[in-house]
Short mmCIF file of C-alpha atoms in Angstrom, two decimals:
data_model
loop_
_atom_site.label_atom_id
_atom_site.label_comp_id
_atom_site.label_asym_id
_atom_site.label_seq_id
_atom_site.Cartn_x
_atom_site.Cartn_y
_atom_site.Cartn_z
CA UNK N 16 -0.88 22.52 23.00
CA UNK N 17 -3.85 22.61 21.21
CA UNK N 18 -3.05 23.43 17.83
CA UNK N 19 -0.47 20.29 18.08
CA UNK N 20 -3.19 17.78 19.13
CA UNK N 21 -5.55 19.58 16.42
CA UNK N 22 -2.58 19.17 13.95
CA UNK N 23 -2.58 15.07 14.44
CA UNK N 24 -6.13 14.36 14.91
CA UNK N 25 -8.24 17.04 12.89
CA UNK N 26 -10.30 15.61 9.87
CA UNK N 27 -8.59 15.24 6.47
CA UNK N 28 -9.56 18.29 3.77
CA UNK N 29 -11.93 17.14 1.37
CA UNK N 30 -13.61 18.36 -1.82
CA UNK N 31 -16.47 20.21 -3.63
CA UNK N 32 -19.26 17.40 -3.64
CA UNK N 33 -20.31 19.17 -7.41
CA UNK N 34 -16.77 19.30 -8.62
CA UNK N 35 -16.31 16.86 -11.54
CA UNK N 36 -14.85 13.27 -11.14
CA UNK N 37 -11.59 12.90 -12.37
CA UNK N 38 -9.66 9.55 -13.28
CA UNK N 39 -6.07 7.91 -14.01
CA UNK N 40 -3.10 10.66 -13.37
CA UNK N 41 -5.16 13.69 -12.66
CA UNK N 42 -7.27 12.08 -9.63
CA UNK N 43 -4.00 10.65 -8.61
CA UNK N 44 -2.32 14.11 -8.51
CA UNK N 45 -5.63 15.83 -7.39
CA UNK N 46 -5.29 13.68 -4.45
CA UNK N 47 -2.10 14.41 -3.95
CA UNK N 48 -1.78 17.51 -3.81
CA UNK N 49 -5.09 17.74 -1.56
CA UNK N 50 -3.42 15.16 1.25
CA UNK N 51 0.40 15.66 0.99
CA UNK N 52 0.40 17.15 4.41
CA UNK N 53 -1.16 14.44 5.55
CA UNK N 54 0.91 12.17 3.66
CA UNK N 55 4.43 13.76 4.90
CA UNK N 56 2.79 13.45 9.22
CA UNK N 57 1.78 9.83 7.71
CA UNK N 58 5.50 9.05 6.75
CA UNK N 59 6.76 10.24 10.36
CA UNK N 60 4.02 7.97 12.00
CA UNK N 61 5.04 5.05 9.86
CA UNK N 62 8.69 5.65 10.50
CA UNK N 63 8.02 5.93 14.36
CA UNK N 64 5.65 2.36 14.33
CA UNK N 65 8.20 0.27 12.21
CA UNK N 66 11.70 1.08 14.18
CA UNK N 67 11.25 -2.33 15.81
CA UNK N 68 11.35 -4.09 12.64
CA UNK N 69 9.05 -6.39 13.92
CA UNK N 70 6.16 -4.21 13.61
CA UNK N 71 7.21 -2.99 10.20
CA UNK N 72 3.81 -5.52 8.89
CA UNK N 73 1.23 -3.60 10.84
CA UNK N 74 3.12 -0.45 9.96
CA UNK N 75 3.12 -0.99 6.40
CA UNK N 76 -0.82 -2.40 6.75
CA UNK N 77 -1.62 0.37 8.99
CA UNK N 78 -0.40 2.89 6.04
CA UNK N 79 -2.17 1.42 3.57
CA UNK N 80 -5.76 1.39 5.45
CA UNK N 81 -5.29 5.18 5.85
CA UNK N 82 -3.92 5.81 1.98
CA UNK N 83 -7.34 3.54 1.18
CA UNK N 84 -9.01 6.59 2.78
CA UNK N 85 -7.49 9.09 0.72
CA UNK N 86 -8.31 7.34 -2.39
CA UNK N 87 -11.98 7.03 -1.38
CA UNK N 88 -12.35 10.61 -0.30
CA UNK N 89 -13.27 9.65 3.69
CA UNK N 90 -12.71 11.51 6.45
CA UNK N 91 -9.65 10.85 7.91
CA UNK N 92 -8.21 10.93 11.31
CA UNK N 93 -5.06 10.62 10.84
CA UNK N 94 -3.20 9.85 14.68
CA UNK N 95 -6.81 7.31 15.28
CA UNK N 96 -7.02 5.71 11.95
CA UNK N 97 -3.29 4.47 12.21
CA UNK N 98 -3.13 3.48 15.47
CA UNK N 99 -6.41 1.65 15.38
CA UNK N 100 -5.03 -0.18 12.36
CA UNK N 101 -1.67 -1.03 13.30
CA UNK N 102 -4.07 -2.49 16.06
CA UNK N 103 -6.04 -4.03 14.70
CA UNK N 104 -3.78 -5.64 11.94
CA UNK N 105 -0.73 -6.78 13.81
CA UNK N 106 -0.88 -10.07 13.96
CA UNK N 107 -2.15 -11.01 10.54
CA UNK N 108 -0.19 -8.41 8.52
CA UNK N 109 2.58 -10.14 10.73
CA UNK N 110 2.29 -13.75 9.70
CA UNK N 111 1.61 -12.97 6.17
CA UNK N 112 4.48 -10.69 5.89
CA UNK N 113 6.61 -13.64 6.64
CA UNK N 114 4.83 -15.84 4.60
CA UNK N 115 5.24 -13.04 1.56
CA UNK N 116 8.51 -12.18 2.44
CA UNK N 117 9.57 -15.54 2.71
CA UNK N 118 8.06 -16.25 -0.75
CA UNK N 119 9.92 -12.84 -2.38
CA UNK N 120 13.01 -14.21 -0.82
CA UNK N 121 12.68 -17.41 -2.77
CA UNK N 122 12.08 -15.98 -5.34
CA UNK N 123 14.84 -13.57 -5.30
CA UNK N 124 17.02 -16.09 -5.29
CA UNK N 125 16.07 -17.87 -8.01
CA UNK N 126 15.99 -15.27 -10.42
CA UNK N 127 19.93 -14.53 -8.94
CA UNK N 128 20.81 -18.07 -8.94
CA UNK N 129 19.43 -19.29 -12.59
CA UNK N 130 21.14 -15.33 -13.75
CA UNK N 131 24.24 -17.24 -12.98
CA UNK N 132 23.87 -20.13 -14.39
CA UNK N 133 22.80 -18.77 -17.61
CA UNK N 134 25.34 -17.22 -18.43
CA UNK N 135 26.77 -20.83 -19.39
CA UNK N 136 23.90 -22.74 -20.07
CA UNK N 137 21.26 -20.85 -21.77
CA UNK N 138 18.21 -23.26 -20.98
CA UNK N 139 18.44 -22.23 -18.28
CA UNK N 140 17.05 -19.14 -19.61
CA UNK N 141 13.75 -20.99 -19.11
CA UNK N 142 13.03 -21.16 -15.56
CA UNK N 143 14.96 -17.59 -15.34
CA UNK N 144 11.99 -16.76 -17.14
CA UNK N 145 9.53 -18.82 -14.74
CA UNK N 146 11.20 -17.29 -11.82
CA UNK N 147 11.04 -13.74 -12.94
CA UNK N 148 7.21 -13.99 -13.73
CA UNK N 149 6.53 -16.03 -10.43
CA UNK N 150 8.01 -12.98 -8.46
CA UNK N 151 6.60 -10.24 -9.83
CA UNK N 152 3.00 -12.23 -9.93
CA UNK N 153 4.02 -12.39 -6.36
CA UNK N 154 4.73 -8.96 -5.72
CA UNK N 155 1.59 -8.20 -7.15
CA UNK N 156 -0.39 -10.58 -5.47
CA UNK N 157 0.95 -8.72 -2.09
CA UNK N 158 0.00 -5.00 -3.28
CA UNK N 159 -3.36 -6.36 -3.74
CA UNK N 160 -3.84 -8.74 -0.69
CA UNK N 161 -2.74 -6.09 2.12
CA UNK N 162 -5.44 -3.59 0.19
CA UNK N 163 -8.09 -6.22 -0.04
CA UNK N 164 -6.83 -7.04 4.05
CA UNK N 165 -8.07 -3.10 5.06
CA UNK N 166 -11.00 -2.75 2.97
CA UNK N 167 -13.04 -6.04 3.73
CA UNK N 168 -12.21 -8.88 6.79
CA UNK N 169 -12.11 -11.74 4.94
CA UNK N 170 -10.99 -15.03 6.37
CA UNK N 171 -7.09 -16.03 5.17
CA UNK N 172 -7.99 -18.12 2.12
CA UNK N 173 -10.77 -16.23 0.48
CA UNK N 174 -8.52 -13.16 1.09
CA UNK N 175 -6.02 -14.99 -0.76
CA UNK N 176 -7.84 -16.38 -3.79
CA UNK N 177 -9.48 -12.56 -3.91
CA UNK N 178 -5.48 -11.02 -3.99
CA UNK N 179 -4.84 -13.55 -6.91
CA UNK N 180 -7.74 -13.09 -9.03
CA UNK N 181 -7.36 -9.11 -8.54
CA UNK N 182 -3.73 -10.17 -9.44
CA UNK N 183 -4.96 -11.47 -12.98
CA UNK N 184 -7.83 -9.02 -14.04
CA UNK N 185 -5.87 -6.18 -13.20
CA UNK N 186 -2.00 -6.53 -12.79
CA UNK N 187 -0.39 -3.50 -14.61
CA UNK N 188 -1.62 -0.97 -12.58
CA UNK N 189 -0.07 -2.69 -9.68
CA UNK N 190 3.16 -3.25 -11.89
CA UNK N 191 3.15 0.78 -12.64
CA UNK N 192 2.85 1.94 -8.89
CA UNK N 193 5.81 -0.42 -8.41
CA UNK N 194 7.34 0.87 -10.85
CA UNK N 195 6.41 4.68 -9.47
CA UNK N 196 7.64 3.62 -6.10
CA UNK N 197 11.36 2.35 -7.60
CA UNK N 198 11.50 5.61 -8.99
CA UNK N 199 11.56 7.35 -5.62
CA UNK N 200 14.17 5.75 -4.41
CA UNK N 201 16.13 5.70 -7.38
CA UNK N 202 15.84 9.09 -7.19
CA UNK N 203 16.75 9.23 -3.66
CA UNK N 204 20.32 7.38 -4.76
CA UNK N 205 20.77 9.59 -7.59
CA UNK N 206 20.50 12.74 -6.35
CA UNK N 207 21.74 12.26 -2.79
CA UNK N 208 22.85 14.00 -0.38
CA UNK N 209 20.67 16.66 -1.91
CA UNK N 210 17.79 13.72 -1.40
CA UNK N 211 18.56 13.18 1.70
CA UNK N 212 15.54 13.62 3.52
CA UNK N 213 13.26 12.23 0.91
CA UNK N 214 12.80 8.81 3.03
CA UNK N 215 11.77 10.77 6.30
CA UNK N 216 9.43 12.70 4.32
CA UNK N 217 7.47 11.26 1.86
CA UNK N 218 9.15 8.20 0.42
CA UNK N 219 7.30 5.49 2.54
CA UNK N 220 3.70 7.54 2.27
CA UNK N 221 3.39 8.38 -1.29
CA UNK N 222 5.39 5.20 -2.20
CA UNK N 223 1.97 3.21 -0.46
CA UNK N 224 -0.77 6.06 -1.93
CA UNK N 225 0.88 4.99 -5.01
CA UNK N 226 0.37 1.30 -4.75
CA UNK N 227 -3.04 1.69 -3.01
CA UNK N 228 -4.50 4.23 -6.13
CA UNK N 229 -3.11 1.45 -8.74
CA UNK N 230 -4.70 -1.57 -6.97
CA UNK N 231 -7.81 -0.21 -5.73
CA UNK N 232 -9.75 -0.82 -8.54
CA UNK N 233 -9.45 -4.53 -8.86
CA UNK N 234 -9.90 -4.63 -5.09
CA UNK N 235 -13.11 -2.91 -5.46
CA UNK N 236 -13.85 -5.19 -9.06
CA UNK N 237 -13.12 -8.32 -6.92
CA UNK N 238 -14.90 -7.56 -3.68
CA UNK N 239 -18.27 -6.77 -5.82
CA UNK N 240 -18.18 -10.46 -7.64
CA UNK N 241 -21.32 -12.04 -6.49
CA UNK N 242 -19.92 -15.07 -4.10
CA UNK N 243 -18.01 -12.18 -1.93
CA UNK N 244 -21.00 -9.42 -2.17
CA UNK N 245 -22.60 -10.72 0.98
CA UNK N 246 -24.49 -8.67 3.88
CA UNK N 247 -22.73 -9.21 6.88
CA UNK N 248 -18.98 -8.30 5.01
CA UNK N 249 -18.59 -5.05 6.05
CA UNK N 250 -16.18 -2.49 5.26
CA UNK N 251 -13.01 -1.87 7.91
CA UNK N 252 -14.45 1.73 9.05
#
């Protein structure tokens, strides 16, 4: 049973310390292709935490502290890292899962509702527009506030102002992992039943890398402003 503990808990692979830096796309597929083993067993393990529903916040949290890894080249332990997030995380990733669901799900309904309406009244175009930008600022806001939750313990409104200013420096990368991670499972609907197993494998995983290597940046930008750059903020390790 060794090389199945070894499998789950062995550090992450990791790369020449003189090999040359590389940005945008190519660190994004260099990283790729160096973790998508790890990336497939993360999947499973996210799968496995979230079949309660309930825990499907500390899941999601718990998958984005160990893609936060991958993106900064640390070790990583996979089995540990997750469970010691999911943890660690439960209880705020669940109340502000509710509070960001609940805010998606107004949202959502105002974009259907005013749709609707539109149709016969065209100013109502106006807050269709409102309504549209409100939930994707949203959306954003959420990519970058469960990133900025792993990296740094902040208390809940600094953590929040932090998401929303990363939100407004730096939104389209955000907007293009969303936009990645739509394309997965548009894929997945299109080509099915030949994608069939695309969810259980690497939908969830690379869906969050994705989001995590687009946001990271202003998360990093936001966390080294001057008011937040304090001593006794630490890094989640």
């Amino acid at each position: 049973m060794q090389w199945l503990r070894e499998m789950w808990t062995r550090e992450g692979p990791g790369i020449p310390k003189d090999a040359p830096k590389k940005t945008g796309l190519a660190l994004f597929a260099e990283i790729l292709v160096r973790e998508w083993w790890e990336m497939v067993k993360l999947n499973i393990l996210f799968i496995l935490a979230s079949l309660l529903v309930v825990t499907l916040p500390a899941a999601l949290v718990a998958m984005a502290r160990v893609s936060v890894t991958f993106v900064e080249d640390r070790n990583t332990y996979l089995l540990r890292d997750f469970t010691e997030a999911f943890l660690r995380y439960f209880w705020r990733a669940t109340a502000w899962g509710l509070v960001l669901a609940g805010g998606l799900a107004i949202g959502i309904h105002a974009i259907v509702a005013y749709t609707a309406g539109a149709r016969d009244n065209l100013l109502l175009s106006v807050p269709l527009a409102i309504a549209l930008f409100v939930t994707a600022f949203v959306t954003v806001l959420a990519c970058h506030l469960i990133i900025l939750m792993v990296m740094r313990d902040l208390p809940a409104p600094r953590l929040l102002r932090l998401a929303a200013l990363a939100s407004i420096i730096r939104p389209l990368p955000a907007l293009a992992a969303l936009a990645f991670v739509a394309s997965l499972w548009l894929a997945h609907i299109l080509f099915y039943p030949v994608s069939v197993f695309m969810p259980a494998t690497f939908n969830f995983s690379l869906g969050m890398f994705a989001v995590v290597f687009g946001a990271h940046r202003a998360a990093v930008m936001v966390l080294e402003l001057p008011p937040y750059r304090k001593p006794h903020a630490r890094n989640a390790s």
